[in-house]
Amino acid sequence: MEKKIIIMGGGPGGYVAAIRAAQLGAKVTLIEKEALGGTCLNKGCIPTKALYRNAELVNNLKASEDFGILVDNFTLEVNKIQERKNGIVHQLVSGVEQLMKANNIEVRKGHGVLYSCEENIKKVKITLDDGREEIVEGDNIIIATGSHTFIPPIQGVNNEGVITSDDIINFKEIPKSLVIIGGGVIGMEFGAIFNSFGTKVTIVEALPSILNMVDGEIVKRLNPMLRKKDIEVHTGAMVKSIEKHEDKLLVNVEGKKGEFTLEGEKVLIATGRKPNIQGLNLEEVNIEYDKKGIKTEDNYETSVKGIYAIGDVNGKWMLAHAASHQGVEVAERIMGIDNQGSTLIPNCIFIFPEIASLGATEEQLKAEGINYKTSKFLFGANGKALALGEGEGLIKVISDEDNKIIGVHILGPHASDLIHEGVVIMNKEVKVEDIKHMVHAHPTLSEAFYEAVLALNNEAIHAVPSRRK
Ligand code: NAI
């Protein structure tokens, strides 16, 4: 009998699950109240990467003299920047719409609420965009409703000029100064973009370090790079209140050495995201959740059999690619394919230079008392990186007692692409000795990964030996 699957949410979790389920012969209804593509496509990953590219070009122009290219002057045209960014978003959203049609997925535009969840039949009530209500029935439901910006209860947070990532991507003018509350991924990425655009950027982070989840050595090496770019970072600093003073915002901060005030034309709230669990009727249908999100088993099934929660709403990884991977995994399981999925999720941060990481950090291994070995290779000794004018940063690899790579951490050019060699090697549990016999082309950035791996056994060629026999 044909399986009927209802998917709530059309972001990278929901729409990918829909396509995979349809490929396998399911009849799929996808409910989405806004544009298909979710946060990632409409106001997250994609528009920010479009802006990141603008920032990259600006950086290249600023560095052009080093390459013997003299550029007299250049200006940023915000309208054009926005037009280009919106064009990319539009192209991708239309692409997803077409994919829905091509896969015979029924897209219902409106707000879905869990209505009844019996073992043999499950119902979702949709309030359609035109106000009409409709009930759809299915054998399974996949909840993929995503997340929203968390606004902390800081006094003055509602002042004009205090904005979130949803607002800042549609900026109409480049602010002269920007105070960013939160030194996580969102804060750092917008900090990097606007710093390149010429904005004075100040970041306030409550924890002892920015990018708290990243390997400590990477952050330690990043810090002086940020200082060189005049990005001001205050760690161990809590924002207490925000005041509007004429056309400026004053941000009062409790720092390590007492209170101080920062001034900004705009203040960006980047203090995390929260799962979209409100208004789904979760209690009434007995789906368990907590403030981190909908609780699921390892197979993403919720406390109600046949109902799954994937992506940001389950709070496991707030990353688009994790959501998509879970979507495929769940769609296949529902359709009878044994897909165990993977929890080896790469993390990429688009700043200058990029950061990418996978697997264990040194801090985690120390805390868990696991024996490990590390090595690194600096991009400064890599010919391709120097040719690109991007010789800053490093690749660090971590291996276990079994000589398998268990962590890869990259700070440097194209880190977000280079990390995928780590993805393949770690998923296939390739040993260090075996990587040695895998020829890497010259001159490439990938040689830095190869050399970092060789360095685990003190065999890197373009590195000064750490000790002589
Ligand atoms: P986050 O949780 O990564 O960082 C928020 C930071 O704000 C934390 O370090 C926290 O200590 C700090 N903070 C909270 N309250 C504060 C206060 N009152 N004063 C000072 N600091 C305070 O959250 P973020 O950056 O908002 O990102 C949300 C999610 O989106 C994350 O899971 C992130 O991984 C994901 N994301 C991923 C991207 C990528 O993969 N490139 C890009 C953007 C977001």
Short mmCIF file of C-alpha atoms and ligand atoms in Angstrom, two decimals:
data_model
loop_
_atom_site.label_atom_id
_atom_site.label_comp_id
_atom_site.label_asym_id
_atom_site.label_seq_id
_atom_site.Cartn_x
_atom_site.Cartn_y
_atom_site.Cartn_z
CA MET A 1 0.00 0.00 0.00
CA GLU A 2 1.20 3.50 -0.80
CA LYS A 3 2.72 5.27 2.24
CA LYS A 4 1.43 8.73 3.03
CA ILE A 5 3.89 11.05 4.72
CA ILE A 6 3.15 14.51 6.06
CA ILE A 7 6.12 16.82 6.47
CA MET A 8 5.82 19.98 8.54
CA GLY A 9 8.38 22.54 7.41
CA GLY A 10 10.03 23.04 4.02
CA GLY A 11 13.61 23.89 5.03
CA PRO A 12 16.68 21.77 4.24
CA GLY A 13 15.38 19.09 6.63
CA GLY A 14 11.80 18.95 5.39
CA TYR A 15 12.17 19.46 1.64
CA VAL A 16 15.05 16.98 1.39
CA ALA A 17 13.05 14.37 3.36
CA ALA A 18 10.12 15.05 1.01
CA ILE A 19 12.17 14.47 -2.13
CA ARG A 20 13.78 11.29 -0.82
CA ALA A 21 10.44 9.87 0.35
CA ALA A 22 8.87 10.70 -3.02
CA GLN A 23 11.76 9.06 -4.86
CA LEU A 24 10.96 5.91 -2.89
CA GLY A 25 7.31 6.03 -3.89
CA ALA A 26 5.63 7.77 -0.95
CA LYS A 27 2.75 10.20 -1.35
CA VAL A 28 4.11 13.30 0.34
CA THR A 29 2.37 16.43 1.60
CA LEU A 30 4.72 19.21 2.62
CA ILE A 31 3.37 22.06 4.75
CA GLU A 32 5.21 25.38 4.74
CA LYS A 33 3.94 28.76 5.88
CA GLU A 34 6.70 30.85 4.33
CA ALA A 35 9.00 30.37 1.36
CA LEU A 36 10.37 26.91 0.64
CA GLY A 37 14.00 26.52 1.65
CA GLY A 38 13.56 27.61 5.26
CA THR A 39 16.00 29.73 7.24
CA CYS A 40 19.02 28.33 5.40
CA LEU A 41 17.94 29.35 1.96
CA ASN A 42 15.96 32.50 2.73
CA LYS A 43 17.73 34.17 5.64
CA GLY A 44 20.64 32.03 6.74
CA CYS A 45 23.35 30.06 4.97
CA ILE A 46 22.73 31.19 1.41
CA PRO A 47 22.18 34.96 1.71
CA THR A 48 25.06 35.23 4.18
CA LYS A 49 27.34 33.36 1.83
CA ALA A 50 26.35 35.72 -0.97
CA LEU A 51 27.36 38.62 1.30
CA TYR A 52 30.49 36.76 2.36
CA ARG A 53 31.54 36.69 -1.28
CA ASN A 54 31.10 40.48 -1.45
CA ALA A 55 33.27 40.79 1.64
CA GLU A 56 35.87 38.50 0.09
CA LEU A 57 36.03 40.62 -3.06
CA VAL A 58 36.42 43.77 -0.96
CA ASN A 59 39.29 42.11 0.91
CA ASN A 60 40.90 41.17 -2.38
CA LEU A 61 40.58 44.74 -3.63
CA LYS A 62 42.16 46.02 -0.43
CA ALA A 63 45.03 43.58 -0.90
CA SER A 64 45.39 44.20 -4.63
CA GLU A 65 48.51 46.35 -4.22
CA ASP A 66 50.36 43.32 -2.82
CA PHE A 67 49.63 41.62 -6.14
CA GLY A 68 50.91 44.58 -8.15
CA ILE A 69 47.43 45.72 -9.12
CA LEU A 70 46.71 49.33 -8.38
CA VAL A 71 43.03 50.10 -7.89
CA ASP A 72 42.35 53.78 -7.49
CA ASN A 73 39.13 53.62 -5.61
CA PHE A 74 36.02 51.54 -5.18
CA THR A 75 32.66 51.97 -3.54
CA LEU A 76 30.03 49.57 -2.30
CA GLU A 77 26.58 49.87 -3.82
CA VAL A 78 24.22 48.41 -1.26
CA ASN A 79 21.26 48.15 -3.68
CA LYS A 80 23.30 46.07 -6.08
CA ILE A 81 24.68 43.90 -3.26
CA GLN A 82 21.13 43.22 -2.07
CA GLU A 83 19.85 42.61 -5.59
CA ARG A 84 22.54 40.01 -6.25
CA LYS A 85 21.95 38.28 -2.91
CA ASN A 86 18.16 38.25 -3.38
CA GLY A 87 18.59 36.95 -6.92
CA ILE A 88 20.55 33.94 -5.67
CA VAL A 89 17.94 33.24 -2.99
CA HIS A 90 15.14 33.56 -5.52
CA GLN A 91 16.85 31.23 -7.98
CA LEU A 92 17.33 28.56 -5.34
CA VAL A 93 13.81 28.87 -3.90
CA SER A 94 12.35 28.50 -7.40
CA GLY A 95 14.58 25.49 -7.87
CA VAL A 96 13.16 23.84 -4.77
CA GLU A 97 9.60 24.68 -5.93
CA GLN A 98 10.31 22.98 -9.24
CA LEU A 99 11.78 19.96 -7.51
CA MET A 100 8.59 19.65 -5.44
CA LYS A 101 6.51 19.65 -8.64
CA ALA A 102 8.83 17.27 -10.47
CA ASN A 103 8.62 14.80 -7.57
CA ASN A 104 4.80 15.10 -7.30
CA ILE A 105 5.05 16.46 -3.78
CA GLU A 106 1.93 18.30 -2.70
CA VAL A 107 2.95 21.60 -1.13
CA ARG A 108 0.34 23.21 1.14
CA LYS A 109 1.06 26.85 2.01
CA GLY A 110 -0.05 27.50 5.55
CA HIS A 111 0.50 26.76 9.23
CA GLY A 112 0.29 23.12 10.29
CA VAL A 113 -0.76 21.90 13.73
CA LEU A 114 -0.70 18.28 14.93
CA TYR A 115 -4.35 17.31 15.17
CA SER A 116 -4.55 13.64 16.11
CA CYS A 117 -1.90 11.01 16.21
CA GLU A 118 -3.43 7.54 16.40
CA GLU A 119 -1.23 4.53 15.74
CA ASN A 120 -2.74 3.79 12.30
CA ILE A 121 -3.63 7.29 11.14
CA LYS A 122 -2.18 10.68 11.87
CA LYS A 123 -3.76 14.03 11.09
CA VAL A 124 -2.44 17.58 10.72
CA LYS A 125 -4.68 20.62 10.58
CA ILE A 126 -3.49 23.31 8.20
CA THR A 127 -4.59 26.92 8.35
CA LEU A 128 -4.02 27.88 4.77
CA ASP A 129 -2.69 31.27 3.71
CA ASP A 130 -6.21 32.32 2.65
CA GLY A 131 -7.61 31.49 6.12
CA ARG A 132 -9.34 28.22 5.18
CA GLU A 133 -8.67 25.15 7.28
CA GLU A 134 -7.87 21.73 5.94
CA ILE A 135 -7.04 18.39 7.51
CA VAL A 136 -4.49 16.08 5.90
CA GLU A 137 -4.00 12.47 6.86
CA GLY A 138 -0.91 10.30 6.75
CA ASP A 139 0.82 7.19 8.05
CA ASN A 140 3.81 9.14 9.29
CA ILE A 141 4.65 12.71 10.17
CA ILE A 142 8.07 14.33 9.99
CA ILE A 143 8.35 17.54 12.02
CA ALA A 144 10.99 19.82 10.52
CA THR A 145 9.88 23.23 11.75
CA GLY A 146 13.36 24.67 12.36
CA SER A 147 14.35 27.36 14.83
CA HIS A 148 14.16 31.09 15.47
CA THR A 149 16.48 33.73 16.87
CA PHE A 150 16.65 33.74 20.65
CA ILE A 151 16.28 37.25 22.04
CA PRO A 152 17.80 37.40 25.52
CA PRO A 153 15.96 39.35 28.23
CA ILE A 154 18.36 42.28 28.14
CA GLN A 155 16.99 45.66 29.15
CA GLY A 156 16.67 47.89 26.08
CA VAL A 157 16.71 45.03 23.59
CA ASN A 158 13.64 46.50 21.87
CA ASN A 159 15.35 49.80 21.05
CA GLU A 160 15.37 50.83 17.44
CA GLY A 161 18.63 49.72 15.83
CA VAL A 162 18.88 46.53 17.87
CA ILE A 163 18.55 43.87 15.20
CA THR A 164 18.80 40.13 14.57
CA SER A 165 20.35 38.12 11.77
CA ASP A 166 16.93 38.15 10.04
CA ASP A 167 17.15 41.95 9.78
CA ILE A 168 20.84 42.51 9.15
CA ILE A 169 20.93 40.46 5.93
CA ASN A 170 18.59 43.04 4.40
CA PHE A 171 20.72 46.01 5.46
CA LYS A 172 20.08 49.19 3.49
CA GLU A 173 23.17 51.06 4.62
CA ILE A 174 26.51 49.90 5.87
CA PRO A 175 26.61 50.90 9.55
CA LYS A 176 29.64 52.84 10.74
CA SER A 177 29.76 50.77 13.89
CA LEU A 178 28.21 47.48 14.98
CA VAL A 179 28.22 45.91 18.43
CA ILE A 180 27.54 42.18 18.22
CA ILE A 181 26.19 40.38 21.26
CA GLY A 182 27.38 36.77 21.04
CA GLY A 183 30.65 35.45 19.65
CA GLY A 184 29.15 32.24 18.22
CA VAL A 185 28.95 31.38 14.53
CA ILE A 186 26.35 34.00 13.58
CA GLY A 187 28.09 36.79 15.48
CA MET A 188 31.50 35.96 14.03
CA GLU A 189 30.23 35.57 10.45
CA PHE A 190 28.43 38.92 10.40
CA GLY A 191 31.38 40.47 12.23
CA ALA A 192 33.70 39.30 9.44
CA ILE A 193 31.40 40.53 6.66
CA PHE A 194 30.79 44.00 8.09
CA ASN A 195 34.41 44.43 9.14
CA SER A 196 35.35 43.90 5.49
CA PHE A 197 32.72 46.44 4.46
CA GLY A 198 34.42 49.02 6.69
CA THR A 199 32.17 48.89 9.77
CA LYS A 200 33.84 49.14 13.18
CA VAL A 201 32.92 45.76 14.70
CA THR A 202 32.92 44.96 18.41
CA ILE A 203 31.98 41.51 19.68
CA VAL A 204 30.82 40.80 23.23
CA GLU A 205 30.89 37.17 24.33
CA ALA A 206 29.80 35.91 27.75
CA LEU A 207 31.99 32.79 27.72
CA PRO A 208 35.78 32.89 28.21
CA SER A 209 36.27 32.38 24.48
CA ILE A 210 34.58 33.18 21.18
CA LEU A 211 33.52 30.16 19.07
CA ASN A 212 33.40 28.04 22.18
CA MET A 213 32.79 24.76 20.32
CA VAL A 214 35.87 25.13 18.12
CA ASP A 215 39.23 23.56 19.06
CA GLY A 216 41.01 25.97 21.43
CA GLU A 217 44.20 26.15 19.41
CA ILE A 218 42.31 27.31 16.34
CA VAL A 219 40.65 30.12 18.29
CA LYS A 220 44.00 31.05 19.88
CA ARG A 221 45.48 31.48 16.42
CA LEU A 222 42.42 33.32 15.13
CA ASN A 223 42.48 35.96 17.88
CA PRO A 224 45.56 37.90 16.68
CA MET A 225 44.13 37.81 13.12
CA LEU A 226 40.96 39.48 14.38
CA ARG A 227 43.01 42.10 16.21
CA LYS A 228 44.96 42.82 13.02
CA LYS A 229 41.65 43.45 11.25
CA ASP A 230 40.61 45.78 14.08
CA ILE A 231 37.74 43.51 15.19
CA GLU A 232 37.41 44.20 18.90
CA VAL A 233 36.52 41.16 21.00
CA HIS A 234 35.46 41.20 24.66
CA THR A 235 35.20 37.74 26.20
CA GLY A 236 33.91 36.85 29.67
CA ALA A 237 31.65 39.86 29.18
CA MET A 238 27.88 39.95 29.73
CA VAL A 239 25.68 42.60 28.18
CA LYS A 240 23.57 44.15 30.94
CA SER A 241 21.52 46.75 29.09
CA ILE A 242 21.22 48.73 25.88
CA GLU A 243 20.29 52.41 25.83
CA LYS A 244 19.41 54.66 22.95
CA HIS A 245 21.29 57.94 23.07
CA GLU A 246 20.48 60.25 20.15
CA ASP A 247 21.46 58.27 17.04
CA LYS A 248 23.74 55.89 18.95
CA LEU A 249 23.14 52.75 20.95
CA LEU A 250 25.05 52.40 24.20
CA VAL A 251 25.73 48.82 25.27
CA ASN A 252 26.51 48.42 28.95
CA VAL A 253 28.70 45.44 29.63
CA GLU A 254 29.90 43.70 32.78
CA GLY A 255 33.42 42.58 31.91
CA LYS A 256 36.23 40.72 33.64
CA LYS A 257 37.58 43.97 35.05
CA GLY A 258 34.29 45.73 35.77
CA GLU A 259 31.65 47.58 33.84
CA PHE A 260 32.20 49.41 30.58
CA THR A 261 30.10 50.86 27.77
CA LEU A 262 30.37 50.26 24.04
CA GLU A 263 28.87 52.46 21.37
CA GLY A 264 27.32 51.29 18.14
CA GLU A 265 25.11 52.59 15.37
CA LYS A 266 23.51 49.13 15.34
CA VAL A 267 23.51 46.23 17.80
CA LEU A 268 23.22 42.68 16.48
CA ILE A 269 21.73 40.04 18.73
CA ALA A 270 23.51 36.76 17.98
CA THR A 271 22.96 34.86 21.20
CA GLY A 272 21.73 31.57 19.78
CA ARG A 273 18.61 30.06 18.27
CA LYS A 274 15.67 28.20 19.80
CA PRO A 275 13.66 25.33 18.30
CA ASN A 276 10.25 26.13 16.78
CA ILE A 277 8.12 24.01 19.10
CA GLN A 278 5.40 26.52 19.94
CA GLY A 279 1.97 26.21 18.38
CA LEU A 280 2.40 22.64 17.14
CA ASN A 281 0.08 21.05 19.74
CA LEU A 282 2.89 18.87 21.06
CA GLU A 283 1.43 18.41 24.58
CA GLU A 284 -1.98 17.41 23.29
CA VAL A 285 -0.58 14.62 21.14
CA ASN A 286 1.93 13.56 23.84
CA ILE A 287 5.13 14.45 22.04
CA GLU A 288 7.83 15.08 24.63
CA TYR A 289 10.08 18.10 24.40
CA ASP A 290 12.24 20.34 26.51
CA LYS A 291 13.79 23.73 25.93
CA LYS A 292 16.46 22.21 23.66
CA GLY A 293 13.78 20.87 21.33
CA ILE A 294 11.62 17.85 20.56
CA LYS A 295 13.08 14.79 22.23
CA THR A 296 13.89 11.94 19.87
CA GLU A 297 15.48 8.51 19.87
CA ASP A 298 18.72 8.01 17.94
CA ASN A 299 16.54 7.28 14.87
CA TYR A 300 14.84 10.71 15.27
CA GLU A 301 11.51 9.13 16.26
CA THR A 302 9.66 11.17 18.89
CA SER A 303 7.82 9.80 21.92
CA VAL A 304 4.91 9.07 19.55
CA LYS A 305 5.53 6.12 17.26
CA GLY A 306 5.62 7.03 13.59
CA ILE A 307 6.27 10.73 14.22
CA TYR A 308 9.80 11.99 13.69
CA ALA A 309 11.56 15.29 14.39
CA ILE A 310 14.54 16.34 12.27
CA GLY A 311 16.79 19.37 11.97
CA ASP A 312 16.97 22.38 14.31
CA VAL A 313 13.67 21.47 16.01
CA ASN A 314 15.27 18.43 17.70
CA GLY A 315 18.11 20.67 18.91
CA LYS A 316 20.87 18.15 18.15
CA TRP A 317 22.86 20.11 15.56
CA MET A 318 21.62 23.43 14.30
CA LEU A 319 23.14 22.91 10.88
CA ALA A 320 21.40 22.68 7.50
CA HIS A 321 23.45 19.71 6.31
CA ALA A 322 22.69 17.80 9.53
CA ALA A 323 18.97 18.46 8.95
CA SER A 324 19.15 17.22 5.34
CA HIS A 325 21.06 14.13 6.35
CA GLN A 326 18.49 13.33 9.04
CA GLY A 327 15.75 13.94 6.47
CA VAL A 328 17.13 11.32 4.09
CA GLU A 329 17.74 8.90 6.96
CA VAL A 330 14.20 9.19 8.30
CA ALA A 331 12.55 9.09 4.85
CA GLU A 332 14.44 5.90 4.02
CA ARG A 333 13.63 4.26 7.37
CA ILE A 334 9.93 5.02 6.92
CA MET A 335 10.14 3.50 3.44
CA GLY A 336 11.74 0.33 4.80
CA ILE A 337 15.40 0.98 4.05
CA ASP A 338 17.81 0.38 6.92
CA ASN A 339 19.76 3.66 6.98
CA GLN A 340 21.85 4.08 10.13
CA GLY A 341 22.89 7.62 9.21
CA SER A 342 26.01 9.32 10.45
CA THR A 343 26.66 11.64 13.36
CA LEU A 344 29.99 12.77 12.02
CA ILE A 345 28.94 16.30 11.12
CA PRO A 346 31.42 18.85 9.75
CA ASN A 347 31.14 22.40 10.96
CA CYS A 348 32.17 25.32 8.74
CA ILE A 349 32.48 28.94 9.79
CA PHE A 350 32.69 31.50 7.03
CA ILE A 351 34.97 34.18 8.39
CA PHE A 352 38.40 35.37 7.20
CA PRO A 353 40.09 32.95 7.07
CA GLU A 354 37.51 30.16 7.10
CA ILE A 355 37.29 27.63 9.91
CA ALA A 356 36.16 24.05 9.44
CA SER A 357 36.16 21.25 11.94
CA LEU A 358 35.17 17.64 12.28
CA GLY A 359 35.28 15.17 15.12
CA ALA A 360 36.96 15.57 18.47
CA THR A 361 38.66 18.70 19.76
CA GLU A 362 41.66 18.47 22.06
CA GLU A 363 39.56 19.90 24.87
CA GLN A 364 36.98 17.10 24.52
CA LEU A 365 39.63 14.38 24.44
CA LYS A 366 41.37 15.77 27.52
CA ALA A 367 38.05 15.97 29.39
CA GLU A 368 37.26 12.36 28.47
CA GLY A 369 40.77 11.16 29.35
CA ILE A 370 41.35 9.71 25.87
CA ASN A 371 44.93 9.30 24.63
CA TYR A 372 45.61 11.11 21.39
CA LYS A 373 48.32 12.60 19.23
CA THR A 374 48.14 15.91 17.34
CA SER A 375 50.07 17.44 14.51
CA LYS A 376 49.69 20.49 12.37
CA PHE A 377 50.83 21.99 9.15
CA LEU A 378 50.96 25.71 8.56
CA PHE A 379 49.58 27.19 5.36
CA GLY A 380 52.65 29.45 5.39
CA ALA A 381 54.63 26.43 4.14
CA ASN A 382 52.13 25.55 1.40
CA GLY A 383 52.97 26.90 -2.05
CA LYS A 384 49.37 27.20 -3.26
CA ALA A 385 48.28 29.13 -0.15
CA LEU A 386 51.15 31.58 -0.62
CA ALA A 387 50.32 31.97 -4.30
CA LEU A 388 46.75 32.82 -3.30
CA GLY A 389 48.08 35.37 -0.83
CA GLU A 390 46.46 33.39 1.96
CA GLY A 391 49.36 31.85 3.84
CA GLU A 392 47.83 32.38 7.27
CA GLY A 393 46.41 29.54 9.35
CA LEU A 394 46.92 25.84 9.72
CA ILE A 395 45.50 22.35 9.46
CA LYS A 396 45.54 20.38 12.66
CA VAL A 397 44.79 16.68 12.82
CA ILE A 398 44.27 14.45 15.82
CA SER A 399 44.78 10.68 15.82
CA ASP A 400 43.95 7.98 18.37
CA GLU A 401 46.04 5.11 19.72
CA ASP A 402 44.89 3.04 16.78
CA ASN A 403 46.44 5.54 14.35
CA LYS A 404 43.06 6.64 13.02
CA ILE A 405 42.20 10.28 12.50
CA ILE A 406 39.59 11.36 15.06
CA GLY A 407 39.66 15.12 14.59
CA VAL A 408 40.41 17.63 11.83
CA HIS A 409 40.50 21.36 12.50
CA ILE A 410 41.29 23.88 9.81
CA LEU A 411 41.85 27.62 9.93
CA GLY A 412 42.73 28.89 6.51
CA PRO A 413 41.81 29.30 2.84
CA HIS A 414 39.01 27.05 1.58
CA ALA A 415 38.77 25.28 4.94
CA SER A 416 35.10 24.54 4.20
CA ASP A 417 36.10 22.50 1.14
CA LEU A 418 39.26 20.96 2.55
CA ILE A 419 37.39 19.48 5.52
CA HIS A 420 35.75 16.94 3.22
CA GLU A 421 38.93 14.94 2.86
CA GLY A 422 38.61 14.52 6.62
CA VAL A 423 34.95 13.52 6.16
CA VAL A 424 35.91 10.69 3.82
CA ILE A 425 38.89 9.54 5.84
CA MET A 426 37.10 9.59 9.19
CA ASN A 427 33.95 7.92 7.89
CA LYS A 428 36.02 5.15 6.35
CA GLU A 429 38.36 5.00 9.38
CA VAL A 430 41.40 5.18 7.16
CA LYS A 431 44.69 4.77 9.04
CA VAL A 432 47.51 7.30 8.94
CA GLU A 433 49.86 4.79 7.18
CA ASP A 434 47.27 4.36 4.42
CA ILE A 435 46.84 8.09 3.83
CA LYS A 436 50.61 8.26 3.33
CA HIS A 437 50.19 6.23 0.15
CA MET A 438 47.47 8.48 -1.27
CA VAL A 439 49.14 10.89 -3.68
CA HIS A 440 48.01 14.50 -3.35
CA ALA A 441 48.40 16.78 -6.35
CA HIS A 442 50.85 19.66 -6.34
CA PRO A 443 50.43 22.59 -5.92
CA THR A 444 47.19 22.37 -3.91
CA LEU A 445 45.88 23.35 -0.52
CA SER A 446 45.08 19.67 0.02
CA GLU A 447 48.80 19.03 0.36
CA ALA A 448 48.59 20.85 3.69
CA PHE A 449 46.16 18.19 4.91
CA TYR A 450 48.45 15.44 3.61
CA GLU A 451 51.46 16.98 5.33
CA ALA A 452 49.55 17.46 8.59
CA VAL A 453 48.72 13.75 8.55
CA LEU A 454 52.35 12.83 7.72
CA ALA A 455 53.45 15.05 10.60
CA LEU A 456 51.67 12.71 13.04
CA ASN A 457 54.63 10.38 12.50
CA ASN A 458 57.14 13.20 12.08
CA GLU A 459 57.24 12.48 8.35
CA ALA A 460 56.04 15.83 6.99
CA ILE A 461 58.43 16.96 4.27
CA HIS A 462 57.96 20.73 4.34
CA ALA A 463 58.13 21.14 8.09
CA VAL A 464 61.08 21.51 10.39
CA PRO A 465 61.37 18.22 12.31
CA SER A 466 60.04 18.54 15.85
CA ARG A 467 62.87 16.37 17.20
CA ARG A 468 65.93 14.76 15.70
CA LYS A 469 66.81 11.13 16.23
P1 NAI B 1 25.67 30.13 19.22
O1 NAI B 1 25.03 29.35 20.29
O2 NAI B 1 26.65 29.47 18.31
O3 NAI B 1 26.42 31.39 19.86
C1 NAI B 1 25.80 32.33 20.69
C2 NAI B 1 26.85 32.93 21.61
O4 NAI B 1 26.26 34.00 22.32
C3 NAI B 1 27.35 31.94 22.64
O5 NAI B 1 28.76 31.85 22.53
C4 NAI B 1 26.90 32.55 23.97
O6 NAI B 1 27.81 32.33 25.01
C5 NAI B 1 26.79 34.03 23.63
N1 NAI B 1 25.86 34.78 24.50
C6 NAI B 1 24.60 34.43 24.86
N2 NAI B 1 24.04 35.39 25.63
C7 NAI B 1 24.96 36.39 25.74
C8 NAI B 1 24.97 37.68 26.38
N3 NAI B 1 23.90 38.13 27.05
N4 NAI B 1 26.09 38.44 26.30
C9 NAI B 1 27.16 37.99 25.60
N5 NAI B 1 27.20 36.80 24.98
C10 NAI B 1 26.11 36.01 25.02
O7 NAI B 1 24.48 30.79 18.39
P2 NAI B 1 24.44 31.63 17.07
O8 NAI B 1 25.78 32.15 16.70
O9 NAI B 1 23.34 32.59 17.27
O10 NAI B 1 24.04 30.55 15.97
C11 NAI B 1 22.83 29.77 16.12
C12 NAI B 1 22.97 28.43 15.45
O11 NAI B 1 23.05 28.58 14.05
C13 NAI B 1 24.21 27.69 15.89
O12 NAI B 1 23.90 26.37 16.22
C14 NAI B 1 25.11 27.73 14.69
O13 NAI B 1 25.94 26.59 14.59
C15 NAI B 1 24.13 27.83 13.53
N6 NAI B 1 24.77 28.52 12.42
C16 NAI B 1 25.65 27.84 11.64
C17 NAI B 1 26.32 28.49 10.63
C18 NAI B 1 27.31 27.73 9.82
O14 NAI B 1 27.31 26.52 9.87
N7 NAI B 1 28.19 28.38 9.09
C19 NAI B 1 26.08 29.90 10.33
C20 NAI B 1 25.18 30.52 11.25
C21 NAI B 1 24.53 29.83 12.23
#
